[in-house]
């Protein structure tokens, strides 16, 4: 018999499933909203989907969700969102990089990025041919976390679990990523959407790692530093045939 208050296997499975959906939702939201379906998903569904999942996972995200809803409501059309995304993440000089190696190593394809890609390979994954960015891209990493959570929900055992990856990589690049968004002036809609999403991610990571211990007490990030098909919860993920990760 389980002790009082102990989570059931079903409860643990549902939590892993909800975590997979939450991180995949964020992974899709940080991709460029080039297609109308992506804009519609952000405009019509994103805040509701994240809110429902955050509530199920007990993430203390109410304030950030409220700010996200306000920012989304002020976006006039698809072009306005696409221009805001481009100004933040794509147009030189890029004020905010979506390549986390810049925050971890201060370089492109440094040790951290190589180690992140090794984690993908160890899990039997590689970048999909349609994904034309580096392996440390924020969306790629969050999709990987979603994949690890979904694998946990099915009982699969991989070389790294979601919390290991979050604690070894995302935990370190996320604060400077949020700061970069703040400094870039992402306080006005529609650019504010991405600052709200980053802050939501920070809440989730902090909550998920509250009681973190390395798996089996021995896992370490392959970079060796001392400091350092998944679910589709909203229509853009279903409508967008692109996947950042693919099985090797």
mmCIF file of N, CA and C in Angstrom, residues 12-102:
data_model
loop_
_atom_site.group_PDB
_atom_site.id
_atom_site.type_symbol
_atom_site.label_atom_id
_atom_site.label_comp_id
_atom_site.label_asym_id
_atom_site.label_seq_id
_atom_site.Cartn_x
_atom_site.Cartn_y
_atom_site.Cartn_z
ATOM 1 N N UNK A 12 1.800 9.966 -11.580
ATOM 2 C CA UNK A 12 3.140 10.280 -12.058
ATOM 3 C C UNK A 12 3.178 10.297 -13.578
ATOM 4 N N UNK A 13 2.466 9.346 -14.188
ATOM 5 C CA UNK A 13 2.414 9.288 -15.646
ATOM 6 C C UNK A 13 1.721 10.517 -16.219
ATOM 7 N N UNK A 14 0.615 10.923 -15.586
ATOM 8 C CA UNK A 14 -0.101 12.098 -16.061
ATOM 9 C C UNK A 14 0.745 13.351 -15.911
ATOM 10 N N UNK A 15 1.503 13.446 -14.823
ATOM 11 C CA UNK A 15 2.371 14.604 -14.640
ATOM 12 C C UNK A 15 3.423 14.662 -15.744
ATOM 13 N N UNK A 16 4.027 13.527 -16.051
ATOM 14 C CA UNK A 16 5.029 13.500 -17.114
ATOM 15 C C UNK A 16 4.411 13.881 -18.451
ATOM 16 N N UNK A 17 3.181 13.410 -18.700
ATOM 17 C CA UNK A 17 2.479 13.748 -19.941
ATOM 18 C C UNK A 17 2.194 15.245 -20.009
ATOM 19 N N UNK A 18 1.741 15.820 -18.908
ATOM 20 C CA UNK A 18 1.458 17.256 -18.876
ATOM 21 C C UNK A 18 2.735 18.076 -19.026
ATOM 22 N N UNK A 19 3.814 17.616 -18.407
ATOM 23 C CA UNK A 19 5.090 18.325 -18.568
ATOM 24 C C UNK A 19 5.536 18.294 -20.031
ATOM 25 N N UNK A 20 5.380 17.153 -20.675
ATOM 26 C CA UNK A 20 5.744 17.045 -22.093
ATOM 27 C C UNK A 20 4.953 18.051 -22.917
ATOM 28 N N UNK A 21 3.666 18.148 -22.646
ATOM 29 C CA UNK A 21 2.820 19.079 -23.392
ATOM 30 C C UNK A 21 3.225 20.525 -23.125
ATOM 31 N N UNK A 22 3.527 20.847 -21.878
ATOM 32 C CA UNK A 22 3.901 22.214 -21.515
ATOM 33 C C UNK A 22 5.187 22.630 -22.219
ATOM 34 N N UNK A 23 6.220 21.792 -22.142
ATOM 35 C CA UNK A 23 7.502 22.163 -22.747
ATOM 36 C C UNK A 23 7.422 22.164 -24.270
ATOM 37 N N UNK A 24 6.627 21.277 -24.843
ATOM 38 C CA UNK A 24 6.477 21.307 -26.296
ATOM 39 C C UNK A 24 5.721 22.557 -26.737
ATOM 40 N N UNK A 25 4.750 22.950 -25.949
ATOM 41 C CA UNK A 25 4.005 24.175 -26.253
ATOM 42 C C UNK A 25 4.960 25.367 -26.308
ATOM 43 N N UNK A 26 5.857 25.466 -25.335
ATOM 44 C CA UNK A 26 6.838 26.550 -25.333
ATOM 45 C C UNK A 26 7.836 26.403 -26.475
ATOM 46 N N UNK A 27 8.236 25.171 -26.770
ATOM 47 C CA UNK A 27 9.166 24.942 -27.874
ATOM 48 C C UNK A 27 8.587 25.477 -29.182
ATOM 49 N N UNK A 28 7.326 25.199 -29.450
ATOM 50 C CA UNK A 28 6.686 25.672 -30.679
ATOM 51 C C UNK A 28 6.545 27.198 -30.670
ATOM 52 N N UNK A 29 6.275 27.764 -29.485
ATOM 53 C CA UNK A 29 6.045 29.207 -29.403
ATOM 54 C C UNK A 29 7.311 30.008 -29.672
ATOM 55 N N UNK A 30 8.495 29.414 -29.425
ATOM 56 C CA UNK A 30 9.748 30.129 -29.670
ATOM 57 C C UNK A 30 10.278 29.926 -31.090
ATOM 58 N N UNK A 31 9.540 29.208 -31.930
ATOM 59 C CA UNK A 31 9.875 29.157 -33.349
ATOM 60 C C UNK A 31 9.319 30.385 -34.049
ATOM 61 N N UNK A 32 9.930 30.762 -35.151
ATOM 62 C CA UNK A 32 9.441 31.921 -35.905
ATOM 63 C C UNK A 32 8.014 31.657 -36.392
ATOM 64 N N UNK A 33 7.086 32.586 -36.118
ATOM 65 C CA UNK A 33 5.681 32.388 -36.521
ATOM 66 C C UNK A 33 5.473 32.731 -37.999
ATOM 67 N N UNK A 34 6.150 31.992 -38.867
ATOM 68 C CA UNK A 34 6.125 32.316 -40.287
ATOM 69 C C UNK A 34 4.777 32.005 -40.928
ATOM 70 N N UNK A 35 4.133 30.955 -40.478
ATOM 71 C CA UNK A 35 2.871 30.551 -41.087
ATOM 72 C C UNK A 35 1.690 31.101 -40.299
ATOM 73 N N UNK A 36 0.596 31.295 -40.980
ATOM 74 C CA UNK A 36 -0.605 31.837 -40.337
ATOM 75 C C UNK A 36 -1.073 30.921 -39.202
ATOM 76 N N UNK A 37 -0.908 29.615 -39.366
ATOM 77 C CA UNK A 37 -1.345 28.680 -38.323
ATOM 78 C C UNK A 37 -0.607 28.931 -37.014
ATOM 79 N N UNK A 38 0.680 29.280 -37.103
ATOM 80 C CA UNK A 38 1.450 29.560 -35.894
ATOM 81 C C UNK A 38 0.926 30.831 -35.216
ATOM 82 N N UNK A 39 0.631 31.852 -35.998
ATOM 83 C CA UNK A 39 0.059 33.076 -35.440
ATOM 84 C C UNK A 39 -1.284 32.796 -34.779
ATOM 85 N N UNK A 40 -2.149 32.045 -35.459
ATOM 86 C CA UNK A 40 -3.462 31.730 -34.902
ATOM 87 C C UNK A 40 -3.338 30.975 -33.585
ATOM 88 N N UNK A 41 -2.375 30.070 -33.507
ATOM 89 C CA UNK A 41 -2.185 29.298 -32.286
ATOM 90 C C UNK A 41 -1.789 30.204 -31.126
ATOM 91 N N UNK A 42 -0.881 31.141 -31.395
ATOM 92 C CA UNK A 42 -0.447 32.069 -30.349
ATOM 93 C C UNK A 42 -1.586 33.014 -29.978
ATOM 94 N N UNK A 43 -2.263 33.522 -30.945
ATOM 95 C CA UNK A 43 -3.324 34.506 -30.721
ATOM 96 C C UNK A 43 -4.541 33.883 -30.025
ATOM 97 N N UNK A 44 -4.898 32.669 -30.423
ATOM 98 C CA UNK A 44 -6.177 32.101 -29.983
ATOM 99 C C UNK A 44 -6.060 31.041 -28.892
ATOM 100 N N UNK A 45 -4.930 30.347 -28.821
ATOM 101 C CA UNK A 45 -4.879 29.160 -27.962
ATOM 102 C C UNK A 45 -3.737 29.127 -26.950
ATOM 103 N N UNK A 46 -2.653 29.816 -27.218
ATOM 104 C CA UNK A 46 -1.432 29.615 -26.436
ATOM 105 C C UNK A 46 -1.634 29.857 -24.946
ATOM 106 N N UNK A 47 -2.194 31.011 -24.569
ATOM 107 C CA UNK A 47 -2.348 31.326 -23.148
ATOM 108 C C UNK A 47 -3.269 30.330 -22.456
ATOM 109 N N UNK A 48 -4.352 29.931 -23.116
ATOM 110 C CA UNK A 48 -5.274 28.970 -22.511
ATOM 111 C C UNK A 48 -4.608 27.616 -22.311
ATOM 112 N N UNK A 49 -3.868 27.159 -23.319
ATOM 113 C CA UNK A 49 -3.213 25.862 -23.209
ATOM 114 C C UNK A 49 -2.155 25.867 -22.113
ATOM 115 N N UNK A 50 -1.317 26.907 -22.096
ATOM 116 C CA UNK A 50 -0.297 27.001 -21.054
ATOM 117 C C UNK A 50 -0.929 27.147 -19.674
ATOM 118 N N UNK A 51 -2.018 27.895 -19.590
ATOM 119 C CA UNK A 51 -2.693 28.061 -18.311
ATOM 120 C C UNK A 51 -3.261 26.770 -17.778
ATOM 121 N N UNK A 52 -3.882 25.990 -18.652
ATOM 122 C CA UNK A 52 -4.446 24.709 -18.236
ATOM 123 C C UNK A 52 -3.347 23.755 -17.765
ATOM 124 N N UNK A 53 -2.250 23.708 -18.509
ATOM 125 C CA UNK A 53 -1.151 22.819 -18.144
ATOM 126 C C UNK A 53 -0.445 23.295 -16.877
ATOM 127 N N UNK A 54 -0.237 24.600 -16.748
ATOM 128 C CA UNK A 54 0.409 25.138 -15.555
ATOM 129 C C UNK A 54 -0.419 24.833 -14.315
ATOM 130 N N UNK A 55 -1.738 24.926 -14.432
ATOM 131 C CA UNK A 55 -2.604 24.613 -13.301
ATOM 132 C C UNK A 55 -2.497 23.138 -12.920
ATOM 133 N N UNK A 56 -2.483 22.264 -13.922
ATOM 134 C CA UNK A 56 -2.371 20.833 -13.658
ATOM 135 C C UNK A 56 -1.043 20.482 -12.989
ATOM 136 N N UNK A 57 0.001 21.249 -13.307
ATOM 137 C CA UNK A 57 1.340 20.984 -12.790
ATOM 138 C C UNK A 57 1.668 21.807 -11.540
ATOM 139 N N UNK A 58 0.716 22.602 -11.086
ATOM 140 C CA UNK A 58 0.894 23.445 -9.899
ATOM 141 C C UNK A 58 2.025 24.464 -10.054
ATOM 142 N N UNK A 59 2.246 24.922 -11.272
ATOM 143 C CA UNK A 59 3.230 25.979 -11.480
ATOM 144 C C UNK A 59 2.635 27.307 -11.000
ATOM 145 N N UNK A 60 3.346 28.081 -10.207
ATOM 146 C CA UNK A 60 2.834 29.383 -9.741
ATOM 147 C C UNK A 60 2.990 30.447 -10.829
ATOM 148 N N UNK A 61 2.172 30.339 -11.842
ATOM 149 C CA UNK A 61 2.384 31.121 -13.061
ATOM 150 C C UNK A 61 1.274 32.114 -13.357
ATOM 151 N N UNK A 62 0.385 32.362 -12.412
ATOM 152 C CA UNK A 62 -0.800 33.173 -12.697
ATOM 153 C C UNK A 62 -0.436 34.573 -13.193
ATOM 154 N N UNK A 63 0.522 35.222 -12.539
ATOM 155 C CA UNK A 63 0.878 36.588 -12.936
ATOM 156 C C UNK A 63 1.436 36.633 -14.355
ATOM 157 N N UNK A 64 2.333 35.716 -14.665
ATOM 158 C CA UNK A 64 2.938 35.698 -15.996
ATOM 159 C C UNK A 64 1.908 35.336 -17.065
ATOM 160 N N UNK A 65 0.973 34.450 -16.726
ATOM 161 C CA UNK A 65 -0.079 34.108 -17.677
ATOM 162 C C UNK A 65 -0.984 35.311 -17.935
ATOM 163 N N UNK A 66 -1.278 36.065 -16.873
ATOM 164 C CA UNK A 66 -2.074 37.272 -17.052
ATOM 165 C C UNK A 66 -1.375 38.273 -17.955
ATOM 166 N N UNK A 67 -0.076 38.430 -17.758
ATOM 167 C CA UNK A 67 0.701 39.340 -18.612
ATOM 168 C C UNK A 67 0.752 38.842 -20.051
ATOM 169 N N UNK A 68 0.856 37.520 -20.218
ATOM 170 C CA UNK A 68 0.869 36.939 -21.563
ATOM 171 C C UNK A 68 -0.458 37.216 -22.268
ATOM 172 N N UNK A 69 -1.565 37.040 -21.573
ATOM 173 C CA UNK A 69 -2.875 37.295 -22.182
ATOM 174 C C UNK A 69 -2.990 38.753 -22.623
ATOM 175 N N UNK A 70 -2.518 39.661 -21.798
ATOM 176 C CA UNK A 70 -2.570 41.083 -22.155
ATOM 177 C C UNK A 70 -1.715 41.378 -23.388
ATOM 178 N N UNK A 71 -0.521 40.775 -23.424
ATOM 179 C CA UNK A 71 0.367 41.016 -24.562
ATOM 180 C C UNK A 71 -0.221 40.450 -25.850
ATOM 181 N N UNK A 72 -0.769 39.243 -25.772
ATOM 182 C CA UNK A 72 -1.362 38.613 -26.954
ATOM 183 C C UNK A 72 -2.553 39.432 -27.460
ATOM 184 N N UNK A 73 -3.333 39.954 -26.523
ATOM 185 C CA UNK A 73 -4.531 40.716 -26.912
ATOM 186 C C UNK A 73 -4.176 41.963 -27.703
ATOM 187 N N UNK A 74 -2.973 42.490 -27.509
ATOM 188 C CA UNK A 74 -2.565 43.728 -28.174
ATOM 189 C C UNK A 74 -1.925 43.502 -29.538
ATOM 190 N N UNK A 75 -1.741 42.243 -29.917
ATOM 191 C CA UNK A 75 -1.150 41.938 -31.224
ATOM 192 C C UNK A 75 -2.224 42.096 -32.294
ATOM 193 N N UNK A 76 -1.974 42.964 -33.246
ATOM 194 C CA UNK A 76 -3.017 43.298 -34.224
ATOM 195 C C UNK A 76 -3.168 42.282 -35.340
ATOM 196 N N UNK A 77 -2.039 41.717 -35.792
ATOM 197 C CA UNK A 77 -2.125 40.797 -36.925
ATOM 198 C C UNK A 77 -0.853 39.951 -37.004
ATOM 199 N N UNK A 78 -0.854 39.033 -37.948
ATOM 200 C CA UNK A 78 0.249 38.106 -38.145
ATOM 201 C C UNK A 78 1.548 38.847 -38.436
ATOM 202 N N UNK A 79 1.493 39.854 -39.285
ATOM 203 C CA UNK A 79 2.696 40.578 -39.663
ATOM 204 C C UNK A 79 3.331 41.271 -38.456
ATOM 205 N N UNK A 80 2.530 41.827 -37.578
ATOM 206 C CA UNK A 80 3.066 42.502 -36.396
ATOM 207 C C UNK A 80 3.839 41.533 -35.515
ATOM 208 N N UNK A 81 3.316 40.318 -35.353
ATOM 209 C CA UNK A 81 4.006 39.322 -34.541
ATOM 210 C C UNK A 81 5.293 38.873 -35.214
ATOM 211 N N UNK A 82 5.236 38.641 -36.505
ATOM 212 C CA UNK A 82 6.419 38.195 -37.237
ATOM 213 C C UNK A 82 7.514 39.269 -37.215
ATOM 214 N N UNK A 83 7.136 40.521 -37.348
ATOM 215 C CA UNK A 83 8.111 41.605 -37.293
ATOM 216 C C UNK A 83 8.739 41.717 -35.906
ATOM 217 N N UNK A 84 7.951 41.540 -34.874
ATOM 218 C CA UNK A 84 8.484 41.600 -33.512
ATOM 219 C C UNK A 84 9.472 40.460 -33.270
ATOM 220 N N UNK A 85 9.129 39.276 -33.740
ATOM 221 C CA UNK A 85 10.016 38.121 -33.589
ATOM 222 C C UNK A 85 11.327 38.369 -34.327
ATOM 223 N N UNK A 86 11.229 38.858 -35.552
ATOM 224 C CA UNK A 86 12.422 39.114 -36.351
ATOM 225 C C UNK A 86 13.305 40.169 -35.705
ATOM 226 N N UNK A 87 12.695 41.219 -35.195
ATOM 227 C CA UNK A 87 13.466 42.292 -34.563
ATOM 228 C C UNK A 87 14.209 41.801 -33.333
ATOM 229 N N UNK A 88 13.585 40.905 -32.570
ATOM 230 C CA UNK A 88 14.207 40.378 -31.356
ATOM 231 C C UNK A 88 15.293 39.353 -31.650
ATOM 232 N N UNK A 89 14.993 38.400 -32.550
ATOM 233 C CA UNK A 89 15.812 37.194 -32.657
ATOM 234 C C UNK A 89 16.567 37.008 -33.971
ATOM 235 N N UNK A 90 16.198 37.742 -35.016
ATOM 236 C CA UNK A 90 16.750 37.434 -36.335
ATOM 237 C C UNK A 90 17.509 38.579 -36.987
ATOM 238 N N UNK A 91 16.988 39.804 -36.908
ATOM 239 C CA UNK A 91 17.565 40.920 -37.660
ATOM 240 C C UNK A 91 18.849 41.423 -37.007
ATOM 241 N N UNK A 92 19.966 41.458 -37.766
ATOM 242 C CA UNK A 92 21.229 41.955 -37.206
ATOM 243 C C UNK A 92 21.158 43.463 -36.930
ATOM 244 N N UNK A 93 21.841 43.909 -35.882
ATOM 245 C CA UNK A 93 22.514 43.078 -34.872
ATOM 246 C C UNK A 93 21.488 42.453 -33.931
ATOM 247 N N UNK A 94 21.505 41.145 -33.818
ATOM 248 C CA UNK A 94 20.482 40.419 -33.061
ATOM 249 C C UNK A 94 20.575 40.786 -31.579
ATOM 250 N N UNK A 95 19.530 41.393 -31.009
ATOM 251 C CA UNK A 95 19.590 41.774 -29.596
ATOM 252 C C UNK A 95 19.460 40.599 -28.627
ATOM 253 N N UNK A 96 18.749 39.540 -29.057
ATOM 254 C CA UNK A 96 18.544 38.370 -28.196
ATOM 255 C C UNK A 96 18.811 37.121 -29.024
ATOM 256 N N UNK A 97 19.773 36.324 -28.614
ATOM 257 C CA UNK A 97 20.048 35.095 -29.347
ATOM 258 C C UNK A 97 19.229 33.939 -28.795
ATOM 259 N N UNK A 98 18.747 33.109 -29.698
ATOM 260 C CA UNK A 98 18.048 31.883 -29.317
ATOM 261 C C UNK A 98 18.993 30.692 -29.256
ATOM 262 N N UNK A 99 20.271 30.938 -29.447
ATOM 263 C CA UNK A 99 21.287 29.889 -29.346
ATOM 264 C C UNK A 99 21.940 29.961 -27.974
ATOM 265 N N UNK A 100 21.622 28.988 -27.139
ATOM 266 C CA UNK A 100 21.991 29.042 -25.724
ATOM 267 C C UNK A 100 23.489 28.960 -25.482
ATOM 268 N N UNK A 101 24.238 28.439 -26.446
ATOM 269 C CA UNK A 101 25.682 28.364 -26.282
ATOM 270 C C UNK A 101 26.314 29.730 -26.067
ATOM 271 N N UNK A 102 25.678 30.760 -26.590
ATOM 272 C CA UNK A 102 26.180 32.123 -26.384
ATOM 273 C C UNK A 102 26.149 32.498 -24.912
#
